[in-house]
């Protein structure tokens, strides 16, 4: 059995209850039961309700299960954008959402800033139907503040807002009443293997998809309207990843039992001691200059000695992420999720501060 601890930003460390839930699912034949059976409908209902409670979703929200957050980009553009969307892009992942819109032939615009820099303004073109925002861009460790989210909502009451919460929910506070749709993949903050996406939409999105469907194609079995038809019965249009739908509900309940606020306080504490090491070490410095925009869940560090940090930490069983894209060789990326205990983060910090 591996004794490594994975601080990689995704896939990342498995949550400590994952193996127990996996074994229980196999024992109860979850992967083999009919996806139209009463037993599986109960599983979908329990997982859906646990996620709604964990995220404190407004009553007008619906929860759908996809393959990944990447699929959500396609589904959002396909269902909710007729002509144009606008995207705030700071890192590679927020930029890819805009790229997906262009690939679908939309006249979409982008507010693109240098990686890690703050936006000069939050203005959005009048003709944009939907605004794409990444709450926490994993590639560069840049976080949108709740104040900025509120400002965008206030200035654009009639536009749909789509929020990437892949490495934000449930570890960072997110007010879902400020947005209309949000999405995530499970291999990051939920401490699961890759293979399941969660897409949350409100009634405004359902109405927009229905309107668009009268004019153009919005997809087939995974259109918003078809997904809602089945989710109203706690079902999915196709045979889904039943094993992971079962497990995400169990882990969501684990988070609720532990306490969502307590879990987020843990994230704050762990990020604070990691940031202290970065600020004190001569070979490290923050990539995101603006303190309020520095991620607490995916911390990105400039370094001139990446190999030494990666090698010495690996010798102690700790695996960090390298940089993403153009920063592959001069960044360290450190995940800080519920799967990373306080003790493991303290060990990481003790070792990092002594690497020369």
Short mmCIF file of C-alpha atoms in Angstrom, two decimals:
data_model
loop_
_atom_site.label_atom_id
_atom_site.label_comp_id
_atom_site.label_asym_id
_atom_site.label_seq_id
_atom_site.Cartn_x
_atom_site.Cartn_y
_atom_site.Cartn_z
CA UNK A 1 0.00 0.00 0.00
CA UNK A 2 1.28 3.45 -0.89
CA UNK A 3 2.32 5.67 2.00
CA UNK A 4 2.34 8.80 -0.14
CA UNK A 5 0.20 11.87 0.55
CA UNK A 6 -0.90 13.60 -2.64
CA UNK A 7 -1.00 17.39 -2.48
CA UNK A 8 -1.55 17.47 -6.25
CA UNK A 9 -4.51 19.68 -7.24
CA UNK A 10 -6.41 16.94 -9.04
CA UNK A 11 -6.53 14.05 -9.00
CA UNK A 12 -5.65 14.53 -5.39
CA UNK A 13 -5.58 12.68 -2.09
CA UNK A 14 -8.56 10.39 -1.51
CA UNK A 15 -10.78 11.37 1.40
CA UNK A 16 -10.21 9.07 4.34
CA UNK A 17 -13.73 7.58 4.19
CA UNK A 18 -13.64 6.83 0.45
CA UNK A 19 -12.38 3.25 0.81
CA UNK A 20 -15.03 2.41 3.40
CA UNK A 21 -17.82 3.75 1.19
CA UNK A 22 -16.35 1.95 -1.83
CA UNK A 23 -16.32 -1.38 0.01
CA UNK A 24 -19.85 -0.84 1.29
CA UNK A 25 -21.07 -0.07 -2.23
CA UNK A 26 -19.52 -3.27 -3.58
CA UNK A 27 -20.94 -5.28 -0.69
CA UNK A 28 -24.41 -3.93 -1.50
CA UNK A 29 -24.04 -4.49 -5.28
CA UNK A 30 -24.52 -0.80 -6.07
CA UNK A 31 -22.73 -1.04 -9.47
CA UNK A 32 -24.98 -3.94 -10.53
CA UNK A 33 -28.47 -2.84 -9.57
CA UNK A 34 -30.79 -1.40 -12.19
CA UNK A 35 -30.52 2.34 -12.66
CA UNK A 36 -34.33 2.39 -12.83
CA UNK A 37 -34.78 0.42 -9.62
CA UNK A 38 -36.27 1.81 -6.42
CA UNK A 39 -32.96 1.08 -4.69
CA UNK A 40 -30.98 3.29 -7.06
CA UNK A 41 -33.61 6.04 -7.10
CA UNK A 42 -33.17 6.16 -3.33
CA UNK A 43 -29.39 6.51 -3.78
CA UNK A 44 -29.79 9.41 -6.23
CA UNK A 45 -32.27 11.08 -3.89
CA UNK A 46 -29.98 10.77 -0.86
CA UNK A 47 -26.93 12.03 -2.76
CA UNK A 48 -28.85 14.92 -4.32
CA UNK A 49 -30.30 16.05 -1.00
CA UNK A 50 -26.92 15.75 0.76
CA UNK A 51 -25.30 17.96 -1.89
CA UNK A 52 -28.10 20.51 -1.68
CA UNK A 53 -27.67 20.67 2.09
CA UNK A 54 -23.87 20.86 1.93
CA UNK A 55 -23.91 23.71 -0.60
CA UNK A 56 -26.94 25.37 0.98
CA UNK A 57 -28.51 25.52 -2.48
CA UNK A 58 -31.55 27.77 -2.94
CA UNK A 59 -34.88 25.97 -3.39
CA UNK A 60 -35.00 26.77 -7.11
CA UNK A 61 -31.86 24.70 -7.87
CA UNK A 62 -31.64 21.28 -9.51
CA UNK A 63 -28.71 18.84 -9.34
CA UNK A 64 -27.59 16.85 -12.40
CA UNK A 65 -24.81 14.25 -12.72
CA UNK A 66 -22.41 14.43 -15.69
CA UNK A 67 -19.04 12.89 -16.58
CA UNK A 68 -16.92 15.91 -15.64
CA UNK A 69 -16.80 19.68 -15.21
CA UNK A 70 -15.45 19.88 -18.77
CA UNK A 71 -18.70 18.41 -20.02
CA UNK A 72 -20.56 21.13 -18.12
CA UNK A 73 -18.82 23.77 -20.27
CA UNK A 74 -20.28 22.17 -23.38
CA UNK A 75 -23.73 21.68 -21.86
CA UNK A 76 -23.89 25.25 -20.57
CA UNK A 77 -23.04 26.77 -23.95
CA UNK A 78 -25.25 24.30 -25.81
CA UNK A 79 -28.30 24.91 -23.62
CA UNK A 80 -27.98 28.46 -22.31
CA UNK A 81 -26.23 30.58 -24.95
CA UNK A 82 -27.84 31.55 -28.23
CA UNK A 83 -25.37 34.14 -29.53
CA UNK A 84 -22.80 35.31 -27.01
CA UNK A 85 -21.35 34.78 -23.55
CA UNK A 86 -18.68 36.71 -21.67
CA UNK A 87 -15.88 35.09 -19.69
CA UNK A 88 -13.49 36.25 -16.99
CA UNK A 89 -10.24 34.41 -17.70
CA UNK A 90 -7.26 34.61 -15.40
CA UNK A 91 -5.79 31.12 -15.69
CA UNK A 92 -5.91 28.25 -18.14
CA UNK A 93 -9.15 26.69 -16.91
CA UNK A 94 -11.24 29.85 -16.96
CA UNK A 95 -9.83 30.55 -20.44
CA UNK A 96 -10.89 27.08 -21.66
CA UNK A 97 -14.56 27.82 -20.94
CA UNK A 98 -14.32 30.74 -23.38
CA UNK A 99 -12.54 28.47 -25.87
CA UNK A 100 -15.40 25.96 -25.65
CA UNK A 101 -17.90 28.73 -26.45
CA UNK A 102 -15.91 29.76 -29.52
CA UNK A 103 -15.70 26.15 -30.68
CA UNK A 104 -19.49 26.01 -30.59
CA UNK A 105 -19.63 29.02 -32.87
CA UNK A 106 -20.64 31.65 -30.32
CA UNK A 107 -19.59 35.29 -30.62
CA UNK A 108 -18.28 35.15 -27.08
CA UNK A 109 -15.99 37.73 -25.49
CA UNK A 110 -13.36 37.49 -22.79
CA UNK A 111 -11.81 39.69 -20.10
CA UNK A 112 -8.33 38.16 -20.23
CA UNK A 113 -5.64 39.28 -17.80
CA UNK A 114 -2.12 38.07 -17.23
CA UNK A 115 -1.99 34.91 -15.15
CA UNK A 116 -2.42 35.77 -11.49
CA UNK A 117 -3.19 39.46 -12.07
CA UNK A 118 -6.35 41.16 -10.82
CA UNK A 119 -9.07 42.40 -13.17
CA UNK A 120 -9.06 46.14 -13.76
CA UNK A 121 -12.84 46.17 -14.08
CA UNK A 122 -15.76 43.77 -14.06
CA UNK A 123 -17.72 45.27 -16.97
CA UNK A 124 -19.65 42.93 -19.23
CA UNK A 125 -20.94 43.61 -22.78
CA UNK A 126 -24.63 44.40 -22.89
CA UNK A 127 -25.43 41.68 -25.41
CA UNK A 128 -23.86 38.86 -23.39
CA UNK A 129 -26.47 36.32 -22.31
CA UNK A 130 -24.28 34.46 -19.84
CA UNK A 131 -21.23 35.32 -17.74
CA UNK A 132 -18.59 32.65 -17.09
CA UNK A 133 -16.58 32.97 -13.86
CA UNK A 134 -14.08 30.64 -12.24
CA UNK A 135 -14.38 30.94 -8.47
CA UNK A 136 -10.96 29.35 -7.99
CA UNK A 137 -8.69 28.80 -11.00
CA UNK A 138 -6.61 25.72 -10.20
CA UNK A 139 -3.91 26.51 -12.76
CA UNK A 140 -2.76 29.73 -11.09
CA UNK A 141 -4.41 29.79 -7.66
CA UNK A 142 -6.57 32.86 -8.33
CA UNK A 143 -9.83 33.27 -6.39
CA UNK A 144 -12.79 35.51 -7.17
CA UNK A 145 -14.00 37.21 -3.99
CA UNK A 146 -17.60 37.08 -2.81
CA UNK A 147 -17.71 40.89 -3.04
CA UNK A 148 -16.79 40.71 -6.73
CA UNK A 149 -19.42 38.04 -7.29
CA UNK A 150 -22.04 40.25 -5.64
CA UNK A 151 -20.98 43.24 -7.76
CA UNK A 152 -21.31 41.27 -10.99
CA UNK A 153 -24.75 40.02 -9.95
CA UNK A 154 -25.93 43.49 -8.97
CA UNK A 155 -24.76 45.06 -12.23
CA UNK A 156 -26.13 42.25 -14.41
CA UNK A 157 -29.45 41.11 -12.94
CA UNK A 158 -30.80 39.85 -16.27
CA UNK A 159 -27.80 37.79 -17.34
CA UNK A 160 -27.19 34.18 -16.39
CA UNK A 161 -24.04 33.62 -14.33
CA UNK A 162 -22.15 30.32 -14.58
CA UNK A 163 -19.64 29.57 -11.83
CA UNK A 164 -16.81 27.05 -11.89
CA UNK A 165 -16.52 25.68 -8.33
CA UNK A 166 -14.23 22.75 -9.15
CA UNK A 167 -11.68 23.52 -6.41
CA UNK A 168 -13.93 25.89 -4.48
CA UNK A 169 -16.94 23.88 -3.33
CA UNK A 170 -17.41 22.87 -0.61
CA UNK A 171 -14.16 24.20 0.92
CA UNK A 172 -14.58 27.91 0.12
CA UNK A 173 -17.71 29.91 0.92
CA UNK A 174 -19.94 30.26 -2.15
CA UNK A 175 -23.26 32.09 -2.20
CA UNK A 176 -25.16 30.16 -4.87
CA UNK A 177 -27.96 32.73 -4.82
CA UNK A 178 -25.57 35.05 -6.69
CA UNK A 179 -25.28 32.67 -9.65
CA UNK A 180 -27.58 30.61 -11.84
CA UNK A 181 -25.50 27.54 -12.55
CA UNK A 182 -22.38 25.98 -11.06
CA UNK A 183 -20.38 22.83 -11.70
CA UNK A 184 -17.55 20.68 -10.33
CA UNK A 185 -15.62 17.45 -10.75
CA UNK A 186 -15.16 15.07 -7.82
CA UNK A 187 -11.42 14.34 -8.03
CA UNK A 188 -10.41 17.48 -6.19
CA UNK A 189 -12.13 18.82 -3.07
CA UNK A 190 -14.37 15.77 -2.69
CA UNK A 191 -11.39 13.43 -2.47
CA UNK A 192 -12.63 10.91 -5.04
CA UNK A 193 -11.16 9.43 -8.22
CA UNK A 194 -12.07 11.21 -11.46
CA UNK A 195 -15.19 10.13 -13.32
CA UNK A 196 -18.15 12.19 -12.11
CA UNK A 197 -19.27 15.76 -12.60
CA UNK A 198 -21.98 17.63 -10.70
CA UNK A 199 -23.94 20.32 -12.53
CA UNK A 200 -26.30 22.58 -10.58
CA UNK A 201 -28.82 24.83 -12.37
CA UNK A 202 -31.65 27.05 -11.22
CA UNK A 203 -35.06 27.64 -12.73
CA UNK A 204 -33.81 30.62 -14.77
CA UNK A 205 -31.57 28.19 -16.66
CA UNK A 206 -34.48 25.81 -17.24
CA UNK A 207 -36.51 28.69 -18.67
CA UNK A 208 -33.66 29.84 -20.92
CA UNK A 209 -33.10 26.30 -22.24
CA UNK A 210 -36.82 25.89 -22.98
CA UNK A 211 -36.80 29.20 -24.86
CA UNK A 212 -33.72 28.27 -26.85
CA UNK A 213 -35.15 24.84 -27.67
CA UNK A 214 -37.97 26.51 -29.64
CA UNK A 215 -35.35 28.07 -31.95
CA UNK A 216 -32.42 25.66 -32.14
CA UNK A 217 -31.03 22.35 -30.96
CA UNK A 218 -29.98 22.16 -27.29
CA UNK A 219 -28.73 18.60 -27.38
CA UNK A 220 -30.28 15.19 -26.89
CA UNK A 221 -30.21 12.94 -23.83
CA UNK A 222 -28.24 15.43 -21.72
CA UNK A 223 -30.07 18.59 -22.60
CA UNK A 224 -31.11 20.63 -19.58
CA UNK A 225 -34.75 19.81 -20.21
CA UNK A 226 -34.12 16.06 -20.41
CA UNK A 227 -31.84 16.09 -17.38
CA UNK A 228 -34.51 17.89 -15.37
CA UNK A 229 -37.23 15.49 -16.51
CA UNK A 230 -35.26 12.59 -15.04
CA UNK A 231 -33.86 14.41 -12.00
CA UNK A 232 -37.41 15.28 -10.93
CA UNK A 233 -37.78 11.50 -10.45
CA UNK A 234 -34.28 11.16 -8.91
CA UNK A 235 -33.10 9.40 -12.05
CA UNK A 236 -30.64 10.04 -14.89
CA UNK A 237 -31.33 9.83 -18.63
CA UNK A 238 -28.68 7.14 -19.17
CA UNK A 239 -27.05 4.44 -17.06
CA UNK A 240 -24.74 6.67 -14.99
CA UNK A 241 -21.65 6.19 -12.83
CA UNK A 242 -23.79 4.65 -10.11
CA UNK A 243 -20.85 3.81 -7.86
CA UNK A 244 -19.64 7.41 -7.66
CA UNK A 245 -23.13 8.88 -7.30
CA UNK A 246 -23.48 6.64 -4.24
CA UNK A 247 -20.08 7.63 -2.83
CA UNK A 248 -20.37 11.38 -3.36
CA UNK A 249 -23.57 11.34 -1.34
CA UNK A 250 -21.83 9.50 1.48
CA UNK A 251 -18.85 11.89 1.48
CA UNK A 252 -21.16 14.91 1.35
CA UNK A 253 -22.90 13.52 4.42
CA UNK A 254 -19.50 12.99 6.08
CA UNK A 255 -18.74 16.68 5.49
CA UNK A 256 -22.11 17.65 6.94
CA UNK A 257 -21.53 15.48 9.99
CA UNK A 258 -18.09 17.00 10.51
CA UNK A 259 -19.54 20.48 10.03
CA UNK A 260 -19.20 22.55 6.88
CA UNK A 261 -18.07 25.64 8.79
CA UNK A 262 -15.57 23.61 10.80
CA UNK A 263 -14.21 22.12 7.56
CA UNK A 264 -13.77 25.58 6.04
CA UNK A 265 -12.03 26.79 9.19
CA UNK A 266 -9.59 23.90 8.76
CA UNK A 267 -8.90 25.08 5.20
CA UNK A 268 -8.20 28.61 6.45
CA UNK A 269 -5.81 27.37 9.14
CA UNK A 270 -3.90 25.06 6.79
CA UNK A 271 -3.60 27.71 4.07
CA UNK A 272 -2.32 30.23 6.63
CA UNK A 273 0.60 28.06 7.71
CA UNK A 274 1.47 27.21 4.10
CA UNK A 275 1.45 30.92 3.25
CA UNK A 276 3.73 31.61 6.23
CA UNK A 277 6.30 29.17 4.88
CA UNK A 278 6.12 30.74 1.42
CA UNK A 279 6.62 34.25 2.79
CA UNK A 280 9.57 33.24 4.96
CA UNK A 281 11.43 31.11 2.41
CA UNK A 282 13.98 32.87 0.14
CA UNK A 283 13.33 30.45 -2.76
CA UNK A 284 9.53 30.86 -2.74
CA UNK A 285 7.03 33.63 -3.36
CA UNK A 286 3.34 33.93 -4.11
CA UNK A 287 2.34 33.86 -7.77
CA UNK A 288 -0.88 35.82 -7.14
CA UNK A 289 0.23 39.22 -5.86
CA UNK A 290 -3.15 40.35 -4.53
CA UNK A 291 -3.60 38.76 -1.11
CA UNK A 292 -7.40 38.74 -1.26
CA UNK A 293 -7.26 36.81 -4.53
CA UNK A 294 -4.87 34.10 -3.34
CA UNK A 295 -6.49 30.72 -3.22
CA UNK A 296 -6.82 28.91 0.08
CA UNK A 297 -7.54 25.55 -1.56
CA UNK A 298 -5.00 25.46 -4.42
CA UNK A 299 -1.91 27.43 -3.53
CA UNK A 300 0.45 28.34 -6.37
CA UNK A 301 4.05 29.29 -5.68
CA UNK A 302 6.88 30.72 -7.77
CA UNK A 303 10.18 28.95 -7.23
CA UNK A 304 13.64 28.96 -8.80
CA UNK A 305 14.37 25.50 -7.39
CA UNK A 306 11.35 23.39 -8.25
CA UNK A 307 13.23 20.08 -8.56
CA UNK A 308 14.76 20.31 -5.09
CA UNK A 309 11.36 20.86 -3.48
CA UNK A 310 9.65 18.11 -5.46
CA UNK A 311 12.45 15.58 -4.88
CA UNK A 312 12.95 16.19 -1.17
CA UNK A 313 9.25 16.20 -0.43
CA UNK A 314 8.80 13.00 -2.42
CA UNK A 315 11.55 11.36 -0.35
CA UNK A 316 9.26 12.02 2.62
CA UNK A 317 6.20 10.64 0.83
CA UNK A 318 4.67 14.01 -0.08
CA UNK A 319 3.67 14.61 -3.70
CA UNK A 320 3.19 18.20 -4.91
CA UNK A 321 1.88 19.42 -8.24
CA UNK A 322 4.10 21.05 -10.80
CA UNK A 323 3.08 24.23 -12.59
CA UNK A 324 0.42 24.21 -15.28
CA UNK A 325 0.97 25.06 -18.94
CA UNK A 326 3.66 27.72 -19.46
CA UNK A 327 4.54 27.59 -15.76
CA UNK A 328 5.14 23.85 -15.62
CA UNK A 329 8.79 24.18 -14.53
CA UNK A 330 8.73 27.28 -12.30
CA UNK A 331 5.66 26.74 -10.12
CA UNK A 332 4.65 24.48 -7.28
CA UNK A 333 0.94 23.82 -6.82
CA UNK A 334 -0.24 22.70 -3.39
CA UNK A 335 -3.73 21.36 -2.85
CA UNK A 336 -5.45 22.04 0.47
CA UNK A 337 -8.60 19.94 0.58
CA UNK A 338 -10.53 18.16 3.35
CA UNK A 339 -8.53 15.00 2.56
CA UNK A 340 -5.38 16.79 3.75
CA UNK A 341 -5.27 16.60 7.53
CA UNK A 342 -3.83 19.37 9.69
CA UNK A 343 -1.02 16.98 10.65
CA UNK A 344 -0.09 16.25 7.04
CA UNK A 345 -0.02 19.96 6.18
CA UNK A 346 2.09 20.72 9.26
CA UNK A 347 4.51 17.98 8.15
CA UNK A 348 4.61 19.49 4.67
CA UNK A 349 5.41 22.92 6.10
CA UNK A 350 8.12 21.57 8.42
CA UNK A 351 9.91 19.94 5.50
CA UNK A 352 9.45 22.81 3.05
CA UNK A 353 10.91 25.43 5.33
CA UNK A 354 14.14 23.39 5.65
CA UNK A 355 14.71 22.83 1.94
CA UNK A 356 17.63 24.98 0.83
#
